[in-house]
Coordinates of C-alpha atoms and ligand atoms in Angstrom, one line a residue:
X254 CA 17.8 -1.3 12.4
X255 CA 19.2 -1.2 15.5
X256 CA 17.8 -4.0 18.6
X257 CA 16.5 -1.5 20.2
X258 CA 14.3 0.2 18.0
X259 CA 13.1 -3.1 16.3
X260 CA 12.2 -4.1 20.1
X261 CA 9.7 -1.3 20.0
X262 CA 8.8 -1.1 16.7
X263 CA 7.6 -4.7 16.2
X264 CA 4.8 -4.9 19.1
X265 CA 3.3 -2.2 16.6
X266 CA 3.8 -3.9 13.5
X267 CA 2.0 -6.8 14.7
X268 CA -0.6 -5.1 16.5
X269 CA -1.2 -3.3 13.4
X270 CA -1.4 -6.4 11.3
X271 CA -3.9 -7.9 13.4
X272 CA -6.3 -5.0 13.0
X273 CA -6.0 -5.3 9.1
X274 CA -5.9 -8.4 8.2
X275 CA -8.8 -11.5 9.3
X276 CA -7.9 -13.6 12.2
X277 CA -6.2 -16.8 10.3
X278 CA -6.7 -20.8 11.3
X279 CA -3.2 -22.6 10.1
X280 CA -4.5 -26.3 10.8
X281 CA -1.7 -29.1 11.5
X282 CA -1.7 -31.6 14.3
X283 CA -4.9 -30.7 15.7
X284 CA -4.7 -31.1 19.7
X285 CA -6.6 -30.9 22.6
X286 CA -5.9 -30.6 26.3
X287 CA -8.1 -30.1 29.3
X288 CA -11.0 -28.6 27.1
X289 CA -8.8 -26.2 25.3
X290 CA -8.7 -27.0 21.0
X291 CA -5.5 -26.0 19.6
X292 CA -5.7 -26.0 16.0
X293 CA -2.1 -26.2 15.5
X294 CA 1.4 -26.8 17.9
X295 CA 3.5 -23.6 17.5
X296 CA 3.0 -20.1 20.0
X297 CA 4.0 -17.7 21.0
X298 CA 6.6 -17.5 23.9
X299 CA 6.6 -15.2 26.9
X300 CA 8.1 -12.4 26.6
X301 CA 7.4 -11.4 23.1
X302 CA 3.8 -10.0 23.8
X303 CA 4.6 -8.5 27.7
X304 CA 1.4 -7.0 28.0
X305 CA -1.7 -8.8 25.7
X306 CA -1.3 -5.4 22.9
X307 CA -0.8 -8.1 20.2
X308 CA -3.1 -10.8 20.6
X309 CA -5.1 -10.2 17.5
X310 CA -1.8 -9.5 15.3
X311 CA -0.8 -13.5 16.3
X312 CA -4.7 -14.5 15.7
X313 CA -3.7 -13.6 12.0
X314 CA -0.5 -14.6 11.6
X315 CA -1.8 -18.2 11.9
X316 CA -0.5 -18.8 15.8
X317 CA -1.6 -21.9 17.5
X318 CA -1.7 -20.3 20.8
X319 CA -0.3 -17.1 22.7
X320 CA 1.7 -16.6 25.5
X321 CA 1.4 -13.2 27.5
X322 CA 3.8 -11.6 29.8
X323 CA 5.7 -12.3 32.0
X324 CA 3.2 -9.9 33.8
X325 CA 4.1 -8.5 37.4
X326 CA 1.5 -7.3 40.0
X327 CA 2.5 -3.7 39.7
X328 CA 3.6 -1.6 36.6
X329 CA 7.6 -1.8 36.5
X330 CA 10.0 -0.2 34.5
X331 CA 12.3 -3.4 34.4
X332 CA 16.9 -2.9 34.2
X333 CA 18.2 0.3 33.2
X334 CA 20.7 0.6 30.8
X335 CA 21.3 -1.6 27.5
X336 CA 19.2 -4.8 27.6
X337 CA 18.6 -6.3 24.4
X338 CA 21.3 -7.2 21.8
X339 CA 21.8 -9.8 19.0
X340 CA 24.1 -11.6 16.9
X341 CA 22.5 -12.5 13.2
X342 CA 24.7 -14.3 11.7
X343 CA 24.8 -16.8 15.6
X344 CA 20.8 -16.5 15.5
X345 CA 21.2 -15.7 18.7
X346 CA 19.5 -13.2 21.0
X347 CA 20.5 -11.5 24.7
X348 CA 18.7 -9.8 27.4
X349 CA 18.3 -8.7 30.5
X350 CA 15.0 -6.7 30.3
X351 CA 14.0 -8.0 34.4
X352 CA 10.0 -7.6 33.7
X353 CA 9.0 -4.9 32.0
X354 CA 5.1 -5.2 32.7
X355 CA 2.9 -2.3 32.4
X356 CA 1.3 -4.5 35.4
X357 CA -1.2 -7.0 36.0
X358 CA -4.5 -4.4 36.3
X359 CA -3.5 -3.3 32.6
X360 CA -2.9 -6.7 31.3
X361 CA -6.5 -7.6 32.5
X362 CA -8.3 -4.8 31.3
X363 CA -6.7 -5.8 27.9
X364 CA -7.6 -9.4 28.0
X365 CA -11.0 -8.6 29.6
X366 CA -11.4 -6.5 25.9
X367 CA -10.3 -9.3 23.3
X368 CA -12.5 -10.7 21.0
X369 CA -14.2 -14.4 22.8
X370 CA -14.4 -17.0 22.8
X371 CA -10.5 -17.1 22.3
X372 CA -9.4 -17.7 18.9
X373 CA -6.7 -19.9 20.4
X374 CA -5.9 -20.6 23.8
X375 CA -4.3 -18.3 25.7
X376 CA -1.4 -18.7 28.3
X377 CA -0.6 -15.7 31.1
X378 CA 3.1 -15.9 32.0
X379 CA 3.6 -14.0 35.7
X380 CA 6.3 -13.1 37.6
X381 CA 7.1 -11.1 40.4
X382 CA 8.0 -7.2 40.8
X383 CA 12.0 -6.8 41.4
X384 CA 11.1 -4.9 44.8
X385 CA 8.8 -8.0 46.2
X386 CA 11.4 -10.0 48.7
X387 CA 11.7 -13.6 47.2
X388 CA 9.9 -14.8 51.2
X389 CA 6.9 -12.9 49.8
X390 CA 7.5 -13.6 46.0
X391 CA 4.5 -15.9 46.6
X392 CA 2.6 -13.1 46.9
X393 CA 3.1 -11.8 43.6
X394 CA 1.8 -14.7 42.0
X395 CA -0.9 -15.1 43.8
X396 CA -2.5 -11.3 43.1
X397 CA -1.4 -12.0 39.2
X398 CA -3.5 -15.3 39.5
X399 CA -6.6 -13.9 41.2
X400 CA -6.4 -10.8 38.8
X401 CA -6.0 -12.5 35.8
X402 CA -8.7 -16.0 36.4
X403 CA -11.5 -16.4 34.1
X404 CA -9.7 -14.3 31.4
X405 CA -6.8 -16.7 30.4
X406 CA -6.4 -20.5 29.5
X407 CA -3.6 -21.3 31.3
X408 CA -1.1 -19.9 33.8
X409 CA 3.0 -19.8 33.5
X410 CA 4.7 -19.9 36.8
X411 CA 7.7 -18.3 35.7
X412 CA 10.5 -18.2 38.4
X413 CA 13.4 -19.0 35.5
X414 CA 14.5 -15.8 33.9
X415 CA 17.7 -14.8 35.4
X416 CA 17.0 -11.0 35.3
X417 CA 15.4 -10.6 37.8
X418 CA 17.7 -11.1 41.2
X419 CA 16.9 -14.3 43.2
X420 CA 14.3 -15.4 41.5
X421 CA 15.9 -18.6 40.7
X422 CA 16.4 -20.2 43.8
X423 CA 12.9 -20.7 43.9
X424 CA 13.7 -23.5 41.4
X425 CA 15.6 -24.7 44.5
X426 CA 14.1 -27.7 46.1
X427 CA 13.9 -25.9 50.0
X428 CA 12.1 -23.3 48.5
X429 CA 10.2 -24.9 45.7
X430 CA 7.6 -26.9 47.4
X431 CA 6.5 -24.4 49.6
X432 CA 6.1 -21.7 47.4
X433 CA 4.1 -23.8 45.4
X434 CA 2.2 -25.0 48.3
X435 CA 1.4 -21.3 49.2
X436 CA -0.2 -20.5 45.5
X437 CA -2.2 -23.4 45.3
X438 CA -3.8 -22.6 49.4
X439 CA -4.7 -19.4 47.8
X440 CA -6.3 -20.0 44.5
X441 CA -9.8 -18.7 44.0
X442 CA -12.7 -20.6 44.7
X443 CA -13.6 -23.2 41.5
X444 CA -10.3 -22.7 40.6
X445 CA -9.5 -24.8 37.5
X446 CA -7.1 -23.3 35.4
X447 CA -4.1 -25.5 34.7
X448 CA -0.4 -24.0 36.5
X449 CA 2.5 -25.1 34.1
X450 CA 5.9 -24.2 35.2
X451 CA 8.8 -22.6 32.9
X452 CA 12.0 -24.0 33.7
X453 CA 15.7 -22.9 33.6
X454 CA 17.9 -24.3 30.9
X455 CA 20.9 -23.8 33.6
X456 CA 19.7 -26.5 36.1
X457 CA 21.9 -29.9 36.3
X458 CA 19.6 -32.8 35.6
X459 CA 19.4 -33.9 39.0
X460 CA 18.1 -30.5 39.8
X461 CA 15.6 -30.7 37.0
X462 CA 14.8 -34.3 38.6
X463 CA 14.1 -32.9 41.8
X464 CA 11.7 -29.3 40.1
X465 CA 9.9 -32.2 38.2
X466 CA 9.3 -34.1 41.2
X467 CA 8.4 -31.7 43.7
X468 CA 6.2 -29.9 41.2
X469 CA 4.1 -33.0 39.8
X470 CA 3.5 -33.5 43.7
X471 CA 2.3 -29.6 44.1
X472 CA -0.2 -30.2 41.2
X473 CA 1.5 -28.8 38.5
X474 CA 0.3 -29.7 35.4
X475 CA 2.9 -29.1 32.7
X476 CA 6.1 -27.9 31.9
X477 CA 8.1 -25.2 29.4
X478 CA 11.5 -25.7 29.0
X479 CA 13.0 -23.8 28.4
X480 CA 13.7 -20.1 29.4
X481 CA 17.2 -18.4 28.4
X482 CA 20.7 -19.5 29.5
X483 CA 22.9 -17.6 31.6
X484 CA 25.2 -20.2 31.4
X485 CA 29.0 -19.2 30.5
X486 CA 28.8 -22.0 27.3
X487 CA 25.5 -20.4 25.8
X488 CA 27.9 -17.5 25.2
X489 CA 30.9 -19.0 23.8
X490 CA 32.3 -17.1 20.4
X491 CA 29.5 -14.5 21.2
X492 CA 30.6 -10.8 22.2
X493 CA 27.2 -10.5 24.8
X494 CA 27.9 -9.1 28.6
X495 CA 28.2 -11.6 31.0
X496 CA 25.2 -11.1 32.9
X497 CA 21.6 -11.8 31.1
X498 CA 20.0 -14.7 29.4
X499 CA 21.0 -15.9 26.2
X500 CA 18.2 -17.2 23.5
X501 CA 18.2 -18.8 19.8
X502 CA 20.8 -21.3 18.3
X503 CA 23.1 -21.3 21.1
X504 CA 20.2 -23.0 23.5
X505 CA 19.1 -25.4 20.8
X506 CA 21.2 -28.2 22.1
X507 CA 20.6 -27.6 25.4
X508 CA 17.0 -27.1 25.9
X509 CA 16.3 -30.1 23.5
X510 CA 18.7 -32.1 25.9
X511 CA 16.0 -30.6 28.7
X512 CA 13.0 -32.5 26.4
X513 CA 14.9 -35.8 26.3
X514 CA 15.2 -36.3 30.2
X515 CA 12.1 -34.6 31.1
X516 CA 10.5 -37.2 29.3
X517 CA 12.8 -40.0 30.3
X518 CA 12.8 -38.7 34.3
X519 CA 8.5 -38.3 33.6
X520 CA 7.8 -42.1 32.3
X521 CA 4.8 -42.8 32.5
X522 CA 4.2 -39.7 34.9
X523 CA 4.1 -37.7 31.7
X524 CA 0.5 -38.8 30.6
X525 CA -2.2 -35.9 31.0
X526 CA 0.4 -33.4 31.4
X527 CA 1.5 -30.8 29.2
X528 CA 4.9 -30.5 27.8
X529 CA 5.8 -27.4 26.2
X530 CA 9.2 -26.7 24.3
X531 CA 11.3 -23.5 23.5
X532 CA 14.7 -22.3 22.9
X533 CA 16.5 -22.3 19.8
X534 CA 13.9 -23.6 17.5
X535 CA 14.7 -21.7 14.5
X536 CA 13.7 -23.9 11.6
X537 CA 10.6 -26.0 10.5
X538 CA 12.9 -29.2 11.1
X539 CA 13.6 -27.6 14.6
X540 CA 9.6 -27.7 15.4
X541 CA 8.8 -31.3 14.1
X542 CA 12.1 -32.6 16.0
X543 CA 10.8 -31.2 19.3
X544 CA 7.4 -32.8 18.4
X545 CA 9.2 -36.0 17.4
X546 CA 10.7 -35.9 21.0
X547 CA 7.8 -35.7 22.9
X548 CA 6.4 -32.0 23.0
X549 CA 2.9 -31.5 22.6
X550 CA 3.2 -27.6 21.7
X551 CA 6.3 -25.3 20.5
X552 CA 7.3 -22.1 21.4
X553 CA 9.5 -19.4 19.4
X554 CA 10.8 -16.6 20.4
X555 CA 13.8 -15.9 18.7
X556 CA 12.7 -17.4 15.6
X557 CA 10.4 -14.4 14.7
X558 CA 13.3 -11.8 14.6
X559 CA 15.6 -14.1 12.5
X560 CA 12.7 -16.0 10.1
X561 CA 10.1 -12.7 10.4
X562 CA 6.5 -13.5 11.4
X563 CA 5.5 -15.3 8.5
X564 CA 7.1 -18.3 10.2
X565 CA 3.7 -19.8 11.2
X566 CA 2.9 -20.0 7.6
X567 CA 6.1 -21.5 6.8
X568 CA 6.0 -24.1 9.3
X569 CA 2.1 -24.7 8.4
X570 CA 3.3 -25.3 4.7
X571 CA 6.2 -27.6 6.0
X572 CA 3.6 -29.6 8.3
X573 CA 1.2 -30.3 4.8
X574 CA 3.7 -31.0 2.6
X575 CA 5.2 -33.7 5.1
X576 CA 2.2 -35.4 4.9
X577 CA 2.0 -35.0 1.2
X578 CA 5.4 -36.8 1.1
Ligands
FMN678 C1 14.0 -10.2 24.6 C2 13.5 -11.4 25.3 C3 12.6 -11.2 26.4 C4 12.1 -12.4 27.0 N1 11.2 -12.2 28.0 C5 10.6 -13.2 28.7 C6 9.7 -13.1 29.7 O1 9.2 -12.0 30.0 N2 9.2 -14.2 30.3 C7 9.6 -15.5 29.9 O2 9.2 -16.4 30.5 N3 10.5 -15.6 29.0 C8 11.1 -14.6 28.3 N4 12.0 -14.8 27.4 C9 12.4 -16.1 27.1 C10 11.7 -16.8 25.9 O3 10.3 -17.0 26.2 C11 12.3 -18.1 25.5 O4 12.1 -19.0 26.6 C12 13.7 -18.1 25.2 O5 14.0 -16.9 24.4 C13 14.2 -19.3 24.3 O6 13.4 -19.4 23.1 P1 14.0 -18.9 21.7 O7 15.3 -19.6 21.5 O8 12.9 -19.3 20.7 O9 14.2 -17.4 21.8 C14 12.5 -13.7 26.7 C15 13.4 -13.8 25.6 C16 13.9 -12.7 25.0 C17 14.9 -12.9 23.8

């Protein structure tokens, strides 16, 4: 089947599955953090479920926690033109989708309609609409935050995707702290919904040093790494176009490079906070290595189009028969 039509025709695959088949506990490595119970470590990663229409389809496919989104303030249509490709036999995925969000008053409407208490935590992942200037980007994730508190767990600052123009050099430091500063002054009253931040594969690691720095100092209380590369070596051997983010096996190394130093730059900084890791994890092994370096939770993303979504299963059968062996 062509990219394209499995991008549309999965959302209702899964959707459908949810409302046939029993929500589903897979229990490994139990975890808690800041009052939410995760039953096991592996989610869903942003992107895959843009707007919260699949929620229940995840609940029974054994997920140990969803991320929506990214979710803009307003309904956008996202790039024009071809924006999703693959290569099977590279496990490895391309895009440059830039948002496509059916917008934050949809999202919540959804969420405000799912079945409570959650079955598993849920994450919100928000960006900002392509026409908002990055000076009032701020402002963007502000209205998704004030929209969207009380109905999700946790929110995802993401200013990493490289679809969307600019929108990284908020990862820069002059702009970082400030933009961080603005959304925190302008959280709702009783506020307490933790902010994690995803983070670019594509930063050096003195720029990751810095994000990690100034963010701790902001309040930010965990981190995803990471997001796709647009990095020239994510691509090599691969026929994708040169703009666009790259996912699956070609990130592996690099995003579990990202887990090593975020761990070694946090030290002892690390405790209480939530590390989250994604990109490239395409195998049991892969999840259990990421664990074994220091993540508390795993993401896939790509994983679902090469292994299918039976892979929480799979990994939950992994995870039992480890500690069997
Ligand atoms: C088609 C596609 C759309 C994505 N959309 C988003 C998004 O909206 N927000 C986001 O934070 N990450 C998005 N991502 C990035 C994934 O969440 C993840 O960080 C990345 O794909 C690496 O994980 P993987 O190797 O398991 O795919 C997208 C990835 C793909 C392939």
């Amino acid at each position: 089947m062509p990219t394209s039509w499995s991008h549309k025709l999965s959302p209702l695959a899964i959707n459908l599955y949810g409302r046939m088949w029993d929500y589903q506990t897979l229990t490994w490595m139990p975890f808690s953090w800041r009052g939410l119970d995760f039953t096991n470590r592996l989610g869903i990663a942003g992107g895959v479920d843009k707007n919260a229409t699949q929620i229940g389809g995840w609940w029974s496919l054994g997920a140990g926690f969803v991320e929506i989104g990214t979710v803009t303030p307003l309904a956008q249509a996202g790039n024009m033109g071809k924006r999703v490709d693959r290569d099977i036999p590279a496990q490895a995925l391309w895009n440059r989708l830039g948002f496509p969000s059916l917008g934050v008053d949809y999202v919540a409407e959804k969420l405000a309609n799912i079945y409570k208490p959650h079955f598993t935590p849920i994450f919100a992942n928000i960006g900002k609409n392509q026409a908002t200037p990055l000076e009032l980007a701020h402002e963007d994730y502000t209205r998704c935050i004030n929209k969207l508190h009380g109905l999700v767990d946790a929110f995802v600052i993401n200013i990493s995707s490289p679809n969307t123009k600019g929108l990284r050099n908020l990862l820069d430091e002059k702009y970082l702290e400030n933009f961080l500063k603005f959304i925190k002054e302008k959280l709702p009253q009783g506020f307490a919904t933790p902010l994690l931040l995803k983070l670019s594969p594509d930063m050096t690691i003195q720029e990751l040093e810095v994000v990690l720095n100034v963010s701790l100092l902001q309040g930010i209380e965990g981190w995803i790494l990471t997001n796709t590369s647009s990095s020239s070596n994510s691509r090599k051997n691969l026929s994708f176009p040169e703009e666009g983010g790259v996912s699956g096996r070609p990130i592996s190394e690099v995003s579990r490079g990202f887990l090593k130093s975020t761990m070694d730059i946090l030290g002892d900084r690390r405790s209480g906070k939530l590390i989250v890791a994604v990109g490239g994890v395409l195998s049991e092994e892969d999840v259990f290595d990421r664990i074994d370096l220091g993540a508390d939770l795993v993401q896939v993303y790509s994983s679902l189009v090469f292994n299918g979504p039976f892979f929480f299963r799979k990994v939950n059968d992994y995870a039992h028969l480890k500690v069997l062996i």
